[in-house]
Amino acid sequence: MELRQLEYFVAVAEERHFTRAAARMHVAQSGLSASIRSLERELGARLFVRNTRSVHLTDEGHALLTEARHTLANVTAAKDAVAAVQGLLRGTLTVGTLQCLGAVNLPAILARFHASHPGVELRLRQGGSTDLIERVRAGDLDLAFISTPFDEGAASGVTLTPLAAEPMMLACGPTHPLRDRDTVDLRELREETFVDFYPGWVTRDVVDQAMAAAHVERRVAFEVNDVHWLLDLVGYGLGVAVVPEVFSHKKTAARFIPLAAAPTWHIAIATATGRHPNAAAKALLSRDDVRPTS
């Protein structure tokens, strides 16, 4: 098995098309196809289901994809380590992130990193924590800034480095009866209609657990996947929400009130366990502005 075969395999798996994969790798399609067939013969398994329009991974192909990405990442890390000794920093750094990170100003961090290391190609992917963790585990991302899963089993195969924590707050409309309170107890929210993220999003999981501990059965009428939608719905009085404190810095009509015994929102950096980070990832992780807050 050759590294070039793995590179071709990953390209076809990601493009789901032999012609596009060949163009991406700057090779003739016939040569790429021959390399994939050779790899399948060597492994004794079909890696793709082919049709006239696209290709799809078989179960064996899915199993190989994660390991192939890890292998190629380790080779890249080895090359980058040699380049780093020579005073060079190059390659690609793919970072995942939530929409809002509170204590972490990721755009500013990436801008400073780019100024220091212009030879590194930066890529950014945004999503929910569960999706980002899976993409780190699969090798799609070098690292991700996520909120810590309530279910620790969801982070198997991923190392989480705590970065920051902040209390969650009640968000309500500008005419809501609780808008001028100094604090609110979760038990006072029994009759409220809620706006929240989809089940499986870590922020939602944290709130669900906190409400269950307070013996409050809540009704989530509005489920969203965007911070601004959530705040707009709350601002128009369609429901209340329990959100990280950082949301209060957004431009919104919503009002924010501290919670008694507030649940805590934790931010961490996710990296793949057992996979050597490349030199660019190491350089980013070593920066003072991404180190855990005291």
PDB file of N, CA and C in Angstrom, residues 187-261:
ATOM      1  N   ARG A 187     -36.875  27.078  38.740  1.00  0.00           N
ATOM      2  CA  ARG A 187     -38.208  26.562  39.051  1.00  0.00           C
ATOM      3  C   ARG A 187     -39.312  27.564  38.723  1.00  0.00           C
ATOM      4  N   GLU A 188     -38.936  28.832  38.543  1.00  0.00           N
ATOM      5  CA  GLU A 188     -39.927  29.845  38.168  1.00  0.00           C
ATOM      6  C   GLU A 188     -40.277  29.792  36.683  1.00  0.00           C
ATOM      7  N   LEU A 189     -39.644  28.894  35.956  1.00  0.00           N
ATOM      8  CA  LEU A 189     -39.847  28.838  34.511  1.00  0.00           C
ATOM      9  C   LEU A 189     -40.753  27.684  34.087  1.00  0.00           C
ATOM     10  N   ARG A 190     -41.478  27.114  35.051  1.00  0.00           N
ATOM     11  CA  ARG A 190     -42.299  25.931  34.769  1.00  0.00           C
ATOM     12  C   ARG A 190     -43.323  26.176  33.668  1.00  0.00           C
ATOM     13  N   GLU A 191     -43.943  27.331  33.634  1.00  0.00           N
ATOM     14  CA  GLU A 191     -45.035  27.587  32.696  1.00  0.00           C
ATOM     15  C   GLU A 191     -44.578  28.287  31.422  1.00  0.00           C
ATOM     16  N   GLU A 192     -43.284  28.460  31.259  1.00  0.00           N
ATOM     17  CA  GLU A 192     -42.771  29.214  30.116  1.00  0.00           C
ATOM     18  C   GLU A 192     -42.687  28.357  28.845  1.00  0.00           C
ATOM     19  N   THR A 193     -42.798  29.036  27.712  1.00  0.00           N
ATOM     20  CA  THR A 193     -42.493  28.427  26.420  1.00  0.00           C
ATOM     21  C   THR A 193     -41.028  28.719  26.107  1.00  0.00           C
ATOM     22  N   PHE A 194     -40.302  27.715  25.628  1.00  0.00           N
ATOM     23  CA  PHE A 194     -38.858  27.863  25.435  1.00  0.00           C
ATOM     24  C   PHE A 194     -38.470  27.879  23.964  1.00  0.00           C
ATOM     25  N   VAL A 195     -37.404  28.614  23.722  1.00  0.00           N
ATOM     26  CA  VAL A 195     -36.678  28.570  22.457  1.00  0.00           C
ATOM     27  C   VAL A 195     -35.339  27.905  22.762  1.00  0.00           C
ATOM     28  N   ASP A 196     -34.910  26.951  21.931  1.00  0.00           N
ATOM     29  CA  ASP A 196     -33.634  26.285  22.208  1.00  0.00           C
ATOM     30  C   ASP A 196     -33.086  25.679  20.927  1.00  0.00           C
ATOM     31  N   PHE A 197     -31.881  25.163  21.032  1.00  0.00           N
ATOM     32  CA  PHE A 197     -31.272  24.461  19.915  1.00  0.00           C
ATOM     33  C   PHE A 197     -31.845  23.050  19.828  1.00  0.00           C
ATOM     34  N   TYR A 198     -31.476  22.338  18.776  1.00  0.00           N
ATOM     35  CA  TYR A 198     -31.998  20.993  18.579  1.00  0.00           C
ATOM     36  C   TYR A 198     -31.462  20.029  19.644  1.00  0.00           C
ATOM     37  N   PRO A 199     -32.225  18.962  19.973  1.00  0.00           N
ATOM     38  CA  PRO A 199     -31.698  17.928  20.853  1.00  0.00           C
ATOM     39  C   PRO A 199     -30.396  17.364  20.280  1.00  0.00           C
ATOM     40  N   GLY A 200     -29.439  17.111  21.137  1.00  0.00           N
ATOM     41  CA  GLY A 200     -28.135  16.646  20.687  1.00  0.00           C
ATOM     42  C   GLY A 200     -27.096  17.749  20.644  1.00  0.00           C
ATOM     43  N   TRP A 201     -27.547  19.023  20.580  1.00  0.00           N
ATOM     44  CA  TRP A 201     -26.601  20.127  20.715  1.00  0.00           C
ATOM     45  C   TRP A 201     -26.219  20.228  22.186  1.00  0.00           C
ATOM     46  N   VAL A 202     -24.947  20.449  22.446  1.00  0.00           N
ATOM     47  CA  VAL A 202     -24.467  20.409  23.827  1.00  0.00           C
ATOM     48  C   VAL A 202     -25.154  21.453  24.691  1.00  0.00           C
ATOM     49  N   THR A 203     -25.344  22.656  24.167  1.00  0.00           N
ATOM     50  CA  THR A 203     -26.012  23.694  24.956  1.00  0.00           C
ATOM     51  C   THR A 203     -27.405  23.230  25.376  1.00  0.00           C
ATOM     52  N   ARG A 204     -28.123  22.605  24.468  1.00  0.00           N
ATOM     53  CA  ARG A 204     -29.448  22.063  24.779  1.00  0.00           C
ATOM     54  C   ARG A 204     -29.342  20.982  25.851  1.00  0.00           C
ATOM     55  N   ASP A 205     -28.346  20.106  25.726  1.00  0.00           N
ATOM     56  CA  ASP A 205     -28.179  19.031  26.704  1.00  0.00           C
ATOM     57  C   ASP A 205     -27.921  19.580  28.105  1.00  0.00           C
ATOM     58  N   VAL A 206     -27.097  20.628  28.190  1.00  0.00           N
ATOM     59  CA  VAL A 206     -26.786  21.225  29.492  1.00  0.00           C
ATOM     60  C   VAL A 206     -28.052  21.796  30.131  1.00  0.00           C
ATOM     61  N   VAL A 207     -28.864  22.487  29.332  1.00  0.00           N
ATOM     62  CA  VAL A 207     -30.093  23.075  29.862  1.00  0.00           C
ATOM     63  C   VAL A 207     -31.089  21.986  30.230  1.00  0.00           C
ATOM     64  N   ASP A 208     -31.231  20.970  29.398  1.00  0.00           N
ATOM     65  CA  ASP A 208     -32.143  19.861  29.715  1.00  0.00           C
ATOM     66  C   ASP A 208     -31.783  19.222  31.053  1.00  0.00           C
ATOM     67  N   GLN A 209     -30.472  19.014  31.266  1.00  0.00           N
ATOM     68  CA  GLN A 209     -30.036  18.386  32.513  1.00  0.00           C
ATOM     69  C   GLN A 209     -30.301  19.295  33.708  1.00  0.00           C
ATOM     70  N   ALA A 210     -30.055  20.600  33.541  1.00  0.00           N
ATOM     71  CA  ALA A 210     -30.278  21.541  34.637  1.00  0.00           C
ATOM     72  C   ALA A 210     -31.762  21.634  34.982  1.00  0.00           C
ATOM     73  N   MET A 211     -32.623  21.653  33.970  1.00  0.00           N
ATOM     74  CA  MET A 211     -34.051  21.730  34.225  1.00  0.00           C
ATOM     75  C   MET A 211     -34.562  20.449  34.875  1.00  0.00           C
ATOM     76  N   ALA A 212     -34.042  19.318  34.446  1.00  0.00           N
ATOM     77  CA  ALA A 212     -34.442  18.052  35.072  1.00  0.00           C
ATOM     78  C   ALA A 212     -34.024  18.012  36.537  1.00  0.00           C
ATOM     79  N   ALA A 213     -32.821  18.529  36.839  1.00  0.00           N
ATOM     80  CA  ALA A 213     -32.358  18.559  38.227  1.00  0.00           C
ATOM     81  C   ALA A 213     -33.227  19.477  39.081  1.00  0.00           C
ATOM     82  N   ALA A 214     -33.806  20.507  38.450  1.00  0.00           N
ATOM     83  CA  ALA A 214     -34.696  21.431  39.164  1.00  0.00           C
ATOM     84  C   ALA A 214     -36.140  20.933  39.169  1.00  0.00           C
ATOM     85  N   HIS A 215     -36.346  19.733  38.595  1.00  0.00           N
ATOM     86  CA  HIS A 215     -37.678  19.117  38.521  1.00  0.00           C
ATOM     87  C   HIS A 215     -38.661  19.987  37.752  1.00  0.00           C
ATOM     88  N   VAL A 216     -38.155  20.563  36.658  1.00  0.00           N
ATOM     89  CA  VAL A 216     -38.978  21.387  35.788  1.00  0.00           C
ATOM     90  C   VAL A 216     -39.119  20.677  34.441  1.00  0.00           C
ATOM     91  N   GLU A 217     -40.355  20.405  34.064  1.00  0.00           N
ATOM     92  CA  GLU A 217     -40.620  19.835  32.748  1.00  0.00           C
ATOM     93  C   GLU A 217     -40.990  20.986  31.816  1.00  0.00           C
ATOM     94  N   ARG A 218     -40.135  21.264  30.865  1.00  0.00           N
ATOM     95  CA  ARG A 218     -40.345  22.437  30.030  1.00  0.00           C
ATOM     96  C   ARG A 218     -40.858  22.070  28.639  1.00  0.00           C
ATOM     97  N   ARG A 219     -41.432  23.055  27.973  1.00  0.00           N
ATOM     98  CA  ARG A 219     -41.953  22.870  26.622  1.00  0.00           C
ATOM     99  C   ARG A 219     -41.115  23.709  25.668  1.00  0.00           C
ATOM    100  N   VAL A 220     -40.380  23.041  24.786  1.00  0.00           N
ATOM    101  CA  VAL A 220     -39.572  23.727  23.780  1.00  0.00           C
ATOM    102  C   VAL A 220     -40.391  23.773  22.494  1.00  0.00           C
ATOM    103  N   ALA A 221     -40.925  24.937  22.187  1.00  0.00           N
ATOM    104  CA  ALA A 221     -41.790  25.094  21.011  1.00  0.00           C
ATOM    105  C   ALA A 221     -41.011  25.494  19.768  1.00  0.00           C
ATOM    106  N   PHE A 222     -39.862  26.143  19.963  1.00  0.00           N
ATOM    107  CA  PHE A 222     -39.066  26.645  18.842  1.00  0.00           C
ATOM    108  C   PHE A 222     -37.664  26.042  18.928  1.00  0.00           C
ATOM    109  N   GLU A 223     -37.300  25.258  17.926  1.00  0.00           N
ATOM    110  CA  GLU A 223     -35.978  24.637  17.874  1.00  0.00           C
ATOM    111  C   GLU A 223     -35.215  25.214  16.687  1.00  0.00           C
ATOM    112  N   VAL A 224     -34.014  25.727  16.940  1.00  0.00           N
ATOM    113  CA  VAL A 224     -33.228  26.415  15.914  1.00  0.00           C
ATOM    114  C   VAL A 224     -31.806  25.880  15.902  1.00  0.00           C
ATOM    115  N   ASN A 225     -31.054  26.265  14.880  1.00  0.00           N
ATOM    116  CA  ASN A 225     -29.627  25.911  14.824  1.00  0.00           C
ATOM    117  C   ASN A 225     -28.755  27.138  14.615  1.00  0.00           C
ATOM    118  N   ASP A 226     -29.295  28.300  15.007  1.00  0.00           N
ATOM    119  CA  ASP A 226     -28.588  29.558  14.789  1.00  0.00           C
ATOM    120  C   ASP A 226     -28.825  30.492  15.972  1.00  0.00           C
ATOM    121  N   VAL A 227     -27.749  31.075  16.482  1.00  0.00           N
ATOM    122  CA  VAL A 227     -27.828  31.960  17.649  1.00  0.00           C
ATOM    123  C   VAL A 227     -28.737  33.156  17.384  1.00  0.00           C
ATOM    124  N   HIS A 228     -28.621  33.744  16.208  1.00  0.00           N
ATOM    125  CA  HIS A 228     -29.384  34.956  15.919  1.00  0.00           C
ATOM    126  C   HIS A 228     -30.878  34.670  15.800  1.00  0.00           C
ATOM    127  N   TRP A 229     -31.235  33.533  15.236  1.00  0.00           N
ATOM    128  CA  TRP A 229     -32.641  33.143  15.209  1.00  0.00           C
ATOM    129  C   TRP A 229     -33.174  32.979  16.624  1.00  0.00           C
ATOM    130  N   LEU A 230     -32.389  32.325  17.468  1.00  0.00           N
ATOM    131  CA  LEU A 230     -32.824  32.119  18.854  1.00  0.00           C
ATOM    132  C   LEU A 230     -33.089  33.459  19.533  1.00  0.00           C
ATOM    133  N   LEU A 231     -32.162  34.393  19.405  1.00  0.00           N
ATOM    134  CA  LEU A 231     -32.316  35.683  20.072  1.00  0.00           C
ATOM    135  C   LEU A 231     -33.446  36.505  19.463  1.00  0.00           C
ATOM    136  N   ASP A 232     -33.653  36.384  18.159  1.00  0.00           N
ATOM    137  CA  ASP A 232     -34.765  37.105  17.543  1.00  0.00           C
ATOM    138  C   ASP A 232     -36.108  36.591  18.053  1.00  0.00           C
ATOM    139  N   LEU A 233     -36.261  35.284  18.140  1.00  0.00           N
ATOM    140  CA  LEU A 233     -37.515  34.711  18.636  1.00  0.00           C
ATOM    141  C   LEU A 233     -37.770  35.131  20.081  1.00  0.00           C
ATOM    142  N   VAL A 234     -36.699  35.102  20.892  1.00  0.00           N
ATOM    143  CA  VAL A 234     -36.835  35.549  22.284  1.00  0.00           C
ATOM    144  C   VAL A 234     -37.149  37.042  22.324  1.00  0.00           C
ATOM    145  N   GLY A 235     -36.452  37.831  21.517  1.00  0.00           N
ATOM    146  CA  GLY A 235     -36.644  39.279  21.516  1.00  0.00           C
ATOM    147  C   GLY A 235     -38.048  39.692  21.129  1.00  0.00           C
ATOM    148  N   TYR A 236     -38.711  38.886  20.301  1.00  0.00           N
ATOM    149  CA  TYR A 236     -40.088  39.172  19.913  1.00  0.00           C
ATOM    150  C   TYR A 236     -41.109  38.568  20.873  1.00  0.00           C
ATOM    151  N   GLY A 237     -40.626  38.011  21.973  1.00  0.00           N
ATOM    152  CA  GLY A 237     -41.529  37.528  23.005  1.00  0.00           C
ATOM    153  C   GLY A 237     -42.181  36.195  22.740  1.00  0.00           C
ATOM    154  N   LEU A 238     -41.631  35.403  21.815  1.00  0.00           N
ATOM    155  CA  LEU A 238     -42.230  34.112  21.494  1.00  0.00           C
ATOM    156  C   LEU A 238     -41.816  33.009  22.454  1.00  0.00           C
ATOM    157  N   GLY A 239     -40.848  33.271  23.302  1.00  0.00           N
ATOM    158  CA  GLY A 239     -40.404  32.296  24.274  1.00  0.00           C
ATOM    159  C   GLY A 239     -39.211  32.811  25.038  1.00  0.00           C
ATOM    160  N   VAL A 240     -38.776  32.039  26.022  1.00  0.00           N
ATOM    161  CA  VAL A 240     -37.567  32.370  26.774  1.00  0.00           C
ATOM    162  C   VAL A 240     -36.510  31.324  26.461  1.00  0.00           C
ATOM    163  N   ALA A 241     -35.288  31.599  26.861  1.00  0.00           N
ATOM    164  CA  ALA A 241     -34.199  30.652  26.626  1.00  0.00           C
ATOM    165  C   ALA A 241     -33.193  30.752  27.760  1.00  0.00           C
ATOM    166  N   VAL A 242     -32.493  29.667  28.002  1.00  0.00           N
ATOM    167  CA  VAL A 242     -31.358  29.656  28.929  1.00  0.00           C
ATOM    168  C   VAL A 242     -30.114  29.507  28.065  1.00  0.00           C
ATOM    169  N   VAL A 243     -29.255  30.530  28.096  1.00  0.00           N
ATOM    170  CA  VAL A 243     -28.155  30.625  27.135  1.00  0.00           C
ATOM    171  C   VAL A 243     -26.852  31.001  27.835  1.00  0.00           C
ATOM    172  N   PRO A 244     -25.713  30.737  27.196  1.00  0.00           N
ATOM    173  CA  PRO A 244     -24.436  31.192  27.743  1.00  0.00           C
ATOM    174  C   PRO A 244     -24.395  32.717  27.867  1.00  0.00           C
ATOM    175  N   GLU A 245     -23.661  33.196  28.843  1.00  0.00           N
ATOM    176  CA  GLU A 245     -23.563  34.630  29.104  1.00  0.00           C
ATOM    177  C   GLU A 245     -23.085  35.414  27.892  1.00  0.00           C
ATOM    178  N   VAL A 246     -22.260  34.808  27.041  1.00  0.00           N
ATOM    179  CA  VAL A 246     -21.718  35.506  25.869  1.00  0.00           C
ATOM    180  C   VAL A 246     -22.827  35.975  24.941  1.00  0.00           C
ATOM    181  N   PHE A 247     -23.984  35.302  24.939  1.00  0.00           N
ATOM    182  CA  PHE A 247     -25.076  35.711  24.060  1.00  0.00           C
ATOM    183  C   PHE A 247     -25.568  37.118  24.411  1.00  0.00           C
ATOM    184  N   SER A 248     -25.372  37.516  25.661  1.00  0.00           N
ATOM    185  CA  SER A 248     -25.867  38.830  26.097  1.00  0.00           C
ATOM    186  C   SER A 248     -25.108  39.975  25.443  1.00  0.00           C
ATOM    187  N   HIS A 249     -23.983  39.694  24.807  1.00  0.00           N
ATOM    188  CA  HIS A 249     -23.208  40.733  24.138  1.00  0.00           C
ATOM    189  C   HIS A 249     -23.642  40.934  22.684  1.00  0.00           C
ATOM    190  N   LYS A 250     -24.599  40.126  22.228  1.00  0.00           N
ATOM    191  CA  LYS A 250     -25.100  40.277  20.867  1.00  0.00           C
ATOM    192  C   LYS A 250     -26.093  41.439  20.796  1.00  0.00           C
ATOM    193  N   LYS A 251     -26.216  42.011  19.616  1.00  0.00           N
ATOM    194  CA  LYS A 251     -27.204  43.060  19.409  1.00  0.00           C
ATOM    195  C   LYS A 251     -28.580  42.410  19.309  1.00  0.00           C
ATOM    196  N   THR A 252     -29.443  42.645  20.293  1.00  0.00           N
ATOM    197  CA  THR A 252     -30.731  41.971  20.366  1.00  0.00           C
ATOM    198  C   THR A 252     -31.680  42.758  21.271  1.00  0.00           C
ATOM    199  N   ALA A 253     -32.966  42.543  21.067  1.00  0.00           N
ATOM    200  CA  ALA A 253     -33.963  43.154  21.944  1.00  0.00           C
ATOM    201  C   ALA A 253     -34.178  42.335  23.209  1.00  0.00           C
ATOM    202  N   ALA A 254     -33.622  41.138  23.254  1.00  0.00           N
ATOM    203  CA  ALA A 254     -33.805  40.269  24.414  1.00  0.00           C
ATOM    204  C   ALA A 254     -33.156  40.873  25.656  1.00  0.00           C
ATOM    205  N   ARG A 255     -33.726  40.562  26.800  1.00  0.00           N
ATOM    206  CA  ARG A 255     -33.160  40.958  28.090  1.00  0.00           C
ATOM    207  C   ARG A 255     -32.535  39.730  28.738  1.00  0.00           C
ATOM    208  N   PHE A 256     -31.473  39.952  29.526  1.00  0.00           N
ATOM    209  CA  PHE A 256     -30.731  38.848  30.133  1.00  0.00           C
ATOM    210  C   PHE A 256     -30.703  39.009  31.648  1.00  0.00           C
ATOM    211  N   ILE A 257     -31.065  37.930  32.357  1.00  0.00           N
ATOM    212  CA  ILE A 257     -31.146  37.958  33.814  1.00  0.00           C
ATOM    213  C   ILE A 257     -30.322  36.799  34.380  1.00  0.00           C
ATOM    214  N   PRO A 258     -29.485  37.074  35.389  1.00  0.00           N
ATOM    215  CA  PRO A 258     -28.721  35.992  36.015  1.00  0.00           C
ATOM    216  C   PRO A 258     -29.648  34.936  36.627  1.00  0.00           C
ATOM    217  N   LEU A 259     -29.172  33.704  36.640  1.00  0.00           N
ATOM    218  CA  LEU A 259     -29.927  32.595  37.218  1.00  0.00           C
ATOM    219  C   LEU A 259     -29.332  32.190  38.555  1.00  0.00           C
ATOM    220  N   ALA A 260     -30.184  31.891  39.517  1.00  0.00           N
ATOM    221  CA  ALA A 260     -29.727  31.311  40.778  1.00  0.00           C
ATOM    222  C   ALA A 260     -29.298  29.875  40.504  1.00  0.00           C
ATOM    223  N   ALA A 261     -28.164  29.466  41.061  1.00  0.00           N
ATOM    224  CA  ALA A 261     -27.626  28.116  40.824  1.00  0.00           C
ATOM    225  C   ALA A 261     -27.560  27.840  39.320  1.00  0.00           C
TER     226      ALA A 261
END
